[in-house]
Coordinates of C-alpha atoms in Angstrom, one line a residue:
M1 CA 34.5 -19.8 -4.8
A2 CA 37.1 -19.5 -2.1
R3 CA 37.0 -15.7 -2.5
I4 CA 33.2 -15.7 -2.1
K5 CA 33.4 -17.8 1.0
Y6 CA 36.0 -15.5 2.5
I7 CA 33.9 -12.4 1.7
M8 CA 30.8 -14.0 3.3
R9 CA 32.8 -15.1 6.3
D10 CA 34.4 -11.7 6.7
G11 CA 30.9 -10.1 6.5
W12 CA 29.7 -12.2 9.4
R13 CA 33.0 -11.5 11.2
L14 CA 32.5 -7.8 10.9
I15 CA 29.1 -8.2 12.6
W16 CA 30.4 -10.2 15.5
R17 CA 33.6 -8.1 15.9
H18 CA 31.5 -4.9 16.2
F19 CA 28.6 -6.5 18.0
G20 CA 27.5 -3.3 19.8
M21 CA 27.5 -1.3 16.6
S22 CA 25.7 -4.1 14.7
L23 CA 23.0 -4.2 17.4
L24 CA 22.6 -0.4 17.2
T25 CA 22.3 -0.7 13.4
I26 CA 19.6 -3.4 13.7
F27 CA 17.6 -1.4 16.2
T28 CA 17.9 1.7 14.0
A29 CA 16.8 -0.3 10.9
M30 CA 14.0 -1.8 13.0
A31 CA 12.8 1.6 14.2
V32 CA 13.0 3.1 10.7
F33 CA 11.2 0.3 8.9
F34 CA 8.6 0.1 11.7
V35 CA 7.7 3.7 10.8
V36 CA 7.8 3.0 7.0
G37 CA 5.6 -0.1 7.5
A38 CA 3.1 1.8 9.8
T39 CA 3.0 4.6 7.1
M40 CA 2.2 2.0 4.5
L41 CA -0.5 0.4 6.6
F42 CA -2.1 3.8 7.3
I43 CA -2.1 4.6 3.6
L44 CA -3.5 1.1 2.6
N45 CA -6.4 1.5 5.2
I46 CA -7.2 5.0 3.9
R47 CA -7.3 3.8 0.3
S48 CA -9.4 0.8 1.4
V49 CA -12.0 3.1 3.1
I50 CA -12.1 5.4 0.0
G51 CA -12.4 2.3 -2.3
N52 CA -15.4 1.0 -0.2
M53 CA -17.1 4.4 -0.4
E54 CA -16.5 4.4 -4.2
N55 CA -18.0 1.0 -4.5
Q56 CA -21.2 2.1 -2.7
L57 CA -21.6 5.1 -5.0
S58 CA -24.2 4.2 -7.7
I59 CA -26.2 5.7 -10.5
Q60 CA -30.0 5.0 -10.7
A61 CA -31.3 4.9 -14.2
Y62 CA -35.1 4.7 -14.5
L63 CA -36.5 3.2 -17.7
K64 CA -39.3 4.2 -19.9
P65 CA -42.6 2.3 -19.3
D66 CA -42.3 0.2 -22.5
A67 CA -38.5 -0.3 -22.4
E68 CA -37.0 -3.8 -22.2
L69 CA -34.9 -4.2 -19.0
E70 CA -32.4 -6.8 -20.5
K71 CA -31.8 -4.7 -23.6
A72 CA -31.2 -1.5 -21.5
A73 CA -28.8 -3.4 -19.2
A74 CA -26.8 -4.8 -22.1
A75 CA -26.4 -1.3 -23.6
V76 CA -25.3 0.1 -20.3
R77 CA -22.7 -2.6 -19.7
R78 CA -21.0 -1.6 -23.0
I79 CA -20.3 1.9 -21.6
S80 CA -16.6 2.4 -20.6
G81 CA -16.2 2.7 -16.8
V82 CA -19.2 0.7 -15.8
E83 CA -18.2 -2.1 -13.4
R84 CA -21.5 -3.8 -12.8
V85 CA -25.2 -3.3 -13.5
T86 CA -28.1 -4.6 -11.3
M87 CA -31.5 -4.9 -12.9
I88 CA -34.4 -3.9 -10.7
T89 CA -37.9 -4.9 -12.0
K90 CA -41.1 -3.1 -11.1
E91 CA -41.9 -5.9 -8.7
T92 CA -38.5 -5.7 -7.0
A93 CA -38.9 -1.9 -6.7
L94 CA -42.3 -2.4 -5.1
E95 CA -40.9 -4.9 -2.6
R96 CA -38.1 -2.6 -1.6
L97 CA -40.6 0.2 -1.1
R98 CA -42.7 -2.0 1.2
A99 CA -39.7 -3.0 3.2
R100 CA -38.6 0.7 3.5
L101 CA -42.1 1.8 4.7
G102 CA -42.4 -0.8 7.4
N103 CA -45.7 -0.5 9.3
Q104 CA -46.9 1.9 6.6
A105 CA -46.6 -0.7 3.9
D106 CA -50.4 -1.2 3.8
A107 CA -50.6 2.2 2.2
V108 CA -48.9 0.7 -0.9
T109 CA -51.9 -1.5 -1.6
L110 CA -54.0 1.6 -2.0
L111 CA -52.1 2.5 -5.0
G112 CA -53.6 -0.4 -7.0
E113 CA -51.4 -0.9 -10.1
N114 CA -47.7 -0.8 -9.5
P115 CA -46.6 2.8 -10.4
L116 CA -42.9 2.2 -10.0
P117 CA -40.7 2.0 -13.1
S118 CA -38.1 -0.6 -13.8
S119 CA -34.6 0.7 -13.2
L120 CA -30.9 -0.1 -13.4
E121 CA -28.4 0.3 -10.5
I122 CA -25.1 1.1 -12.0
H123 CA -21.7 0.9 -10.2
V124 CA -18.5 2.4 -11.6
S125 CA -15.0 1.4 -10.8
K126 CA -13.9 5.0 -9.7
A127 CA -15.8 8.0 -8.3
S128 CA -14.1 10.2 -11.0
Q129 CA -16.0 8.2 -13.7
V130 CA -19.5 8.8 -12.3
S131 CA -20.2 12.1 -14.1
D132 CA -18.8 10.7 -17.4
V133 CA -20.8 7.5 -17.2
A134 CA -24.0 9.5 -16.3
G135 CA -23.5 11.7 -19.3
R136 CA -23.2 8.7 -21.6
L137 CA -26.3 7.1 -20.2
G138 CA -28.3 9.9 -21.8
S139 CA -27.6 8.2 -25.2
V140 CA -29.3 4.9 -24.1
A141 CA -32.8 5.1 -25.7
E142 CA -34.5 3.0 -23.0
I143 CA -33.5 5.3 -20.1
E144 CA -35.9 8.1 -19.1
D145 CA -34.3 9.6 -16.1
I146 CA -31.0 9.4 -14.2
V147 CA -30.3 10.1 -10.5
Y148 CA -26.9 10.2 -8.9
A149 CA -25.0 12.1 -6.3
G150 CA -22.8 14.2 -8.5
H151 CA -21.6 16.5 -5.8
V152 CA -20.6 13.5 -3.6
A153 CA -18.8 11.8 -6.5
E154 CA -16.9 15.0 -7.3
K155 CA -15.8 15.3 -3.6
L156 CA -14.8 11.6 -3.4
S157 CA -12.9 11.9 -6.7
K158 CA -10.8 14.8 -5.3
L159 CA -10.2 13.0 -2.1
S160 CA -9.1 9.8 -3.9
S161 CA -6.7 11.9 -6.1
F162 CA -5.3 13.6 -3.0
V163 CA -4.7 10.3 -1.2
E164 CA -2.9 8.8 -4.1
K165 CA -0.5 11.8 -4.3
F166 CA -0.2 11.9 -0.5
S167 CA 0.7 8.2 -0.5
I168 CA 3.5 8.6 -3.1
I169 CA 5.0 11.6 -1.2
M170 CA 4.8 9.8 2.2
L171 CA 6.4 6.7 0.9
A172 CA 9.2 8.7 -0.9
V173 CA 9.9 10.7 2.4
A174 CA 9.8 7.5 4.5
L175 CA 12.2 5.6 2.2
T176 CA 14.5 8.6 1.8
A177 CA 14.6 9.1 5.6
S178 CA 15.3 5.3 6.1
G179 CA 18.1 5.4 3.5
V180 CA 19.8 8.4 5.1
V181 CA 19.5 7.0 8.7
L182 CA 20.9 3.6 7.6
F183 CA 23.6 5.3 5.5
N184 CA 24.9 7.3 8.5
T185 CA 24.7 4.3 10.9
I186 CA 26.6 2.0 8.5
R187 CA 29.1 4.8 7.7
I188 CA 30.0 5.0 11.4
S189 CA 30.6 1.2 11.3
V190 CA 32.8 1.6 8.2
Y191 CA 34.6 4.6 9.7
S192 CA 35.8 2.4 12.6
R193 CA 37.7 0.3 10.1
A194 CA 39.0 3.2 8.0
E195 CA 42.7 2.4 8.9
E196 CA 42.2 -1.3 8.1
I197 CA 40.7 -0.4 4.7
D198 CA 43.7 2.0 4.0
V199 CA 46.2 -0.8 4.8
M200 CA 44.3 -3.4 2.6
M201 CA 44.2 -1.0 -0.3
K202 CA 47.9 -0.2 0.0
V203 CA 49.0 -3.9 0.0
G204 CA 47.1 -4.4 -3.3
A205 CA 43.6 -5.6 -2.3
T206 CA 41.0 -4.8 -5.0
S207 CA 38.1 -2.4 -4.3
T208 CA 35.6 -5.2 -4.7
Y209 CA 37.5 -7.5 -2.3
V210 CA 37.5 -4.7 0.4
A211 CA 34.0 -3.4 -0.2
F212 CA 32.0 -6.6 -0.3
P213 CA 32.3 -7.7 3.3
F214 CA 30.8 -4.3 4.3
V215 CA 28.1 -4.6 1.8
I216 CA 27.3 -8.1 3.1
Q217 CA 27.3 -6.7 6.6
G218 CA 24.9 -3.9 5.7
F219 CA 22.6 -6.4 3.8
I220 CA 22.4 -8.8 6.8
L221 CA 21.8 -6.0 9.4
G222 CA 19.2 -4.3 7.2
F223 CA 17.5 -7.7 6.6
F224 CA 17.3 -8.6 10.3
G225 CA 16.2 -5.0 11.2
A226 CA 13.4 -5.1 8.7
L227 CA 12.4 -8.6 9.7
A228 CA 12.2 -7.5 13.4
A229 CA 10.2 -4.4 12.3
S230 CA 7.8 -6.5 10.3
T231 CA 7.3 -8.9 13.3
A232 CA 6.7 -6.1 15.8
L233 CA 4.4 -4.2 13.3
G234 CA 2.4 -7.3 12.6
Y235 CA 1.9 -8.1 16.3
S236 CA 1.0 -4.4 17.1
Y237 CA -1.4 -4.1 14.2
L238 CA -3.3 -7.3 14.8
S239 CA -3.5 -6.5 18.6
A240 CA -4.9 -3.0 17.8
L241 CA -7.3 -4.2 15.1
E242 CA -9.9 -5.6 17.6
R243 CA -9.9 -2.4 19.6
L244 CA -10.2 -0.3 16.4
R245 CA -13.2 -2.4 15.3
D246 CA -14.9 -1.7 18.6
M247 CA -14.1 2.0 18.5
L248 CA -14.9 2.5 14.8
P249 CA -17.3 -0.2 13.7
F250 CA -18.3 1.7 10.6
I251 CA -14.8 1.5 9.1
T252 CA -13.5 -1.6 7.4
F253 CA -9.9 -2.1 8.3
I254 CA -7.5 -4.3 6.3
D255 CA -7.2 -7.7 8.0
S256 CA -6.4 -9.9 5.0
K257 CA -3.4 -12.2 5.9
R258 CA -2.3 -12.2 2.2
V259 CA -2.2 -8.4 2.0
L260 CA -0.3 -8.2 5.3
A261 CA 2.1 -11.0 4.3
N262 CA 2.8 -9.3 1.0
L263 CA 3.4 -6.0 2.8
F264 CA 5.8 -7.5 5.3
I265 CA 7.7 -9.4 2.6
M266 CA 8.1 -6.1 0.6
L267 CA 9.2 -4.3 3.8
I268 CA 11.9 -7.0 4.4
C269 CA 13.1 -6.9 0.8
C270 CA 13.1 -3.1 0.9
G271 CA 15.2 -3.1 4.1
A272 CA 17.8 -5.5 2.7
V273 CA 18.1 -3.5 -0.6
V274 CA 18.2 -0.1 1.0
S275 CA 20.9 -1.3 3.5
L276 CA 22.9 -2.8 0.7
I277 CA 22.9 0.4 -1.3
A278 CA 23.6 2.5 1.8
S279 CA 26.6 0.2 2.7
L280 CA 27.9 0.4 -0.9
I281 CA 27.8 4.2 -0.9
A282 CA 29.3 4.5 2.6
V283 CA 32.3 2.2 1.9
E284 CA 32.9 3.5 -1.6
K285 CA 34.0 6.9 -0.1
F286 CA 36.7 5.4 2.1
I287 CA 37.9 3.1 -0.7
R288 CA 38.2 6.1 -3.1
K289 CA 40.2 8.0 -0.4
A290 CA 42.5 5.1 0.3
S291 CA 43.1 4.5 -3.5
K292 CA 44.5 8.0 -4.0
P293 CA 48.3 8.0 -4.6
L294 CA 50.5 9.4 -1.8

């Protein structure tokens, strides 16, 4: 327990003893994780927009004149990939047509008997499933005709696939860049104590005893850097959100507090872990060098 207390105290002492370097590391970590967080927010918003577009994509299935609407809906719900099914009766279809025609709705009364068929409005979970679901609808006996935007679904599916791959690449690049920048910053801090590490190793201190204060130092600096980045990013994003809504009212931006809180918690954890690993790698090199026999 005494050794743990010493290691923790020495980690804090390293921070205060090299306050300028510690401050530089925190600012570096803050800048790096601000960019990482902004990248993640951009990706989340793009995926949200595509998700909303996918949700609006639907298949219209028109039923045969003598078909039972409930029976057809039950058969469609059993098809894999179908997220929800809305039943549209002949009467509902007629009301929608009247609403769409506006002042010309009186012309509908000239039709006499309602000529519109009952139909099903089918939504799928992903745009890539539209063609597959539409193909399977052909096996439902009650369905007479199917209408869907196959070309739009195909384009949306390709866009969704591209965004998923782009998200993974962007995150990998951002995290790698953050790790490299933090590693170099922390290595400079460790380098300033290279002689002290050499002396400690020569008088018999263990590698763990020497390394842990630096690891604790890196963990604390990375944690506070990521915390500052999350705070700045949250304030900047929420401030920009109102302007973005005014400029682009047709786009739904992410404003869920739960989603943003989860993102910032993940960013802080990521900052602490990346800094801890970078510190471990940085100090390990000096310990290995000091451990070599003369």
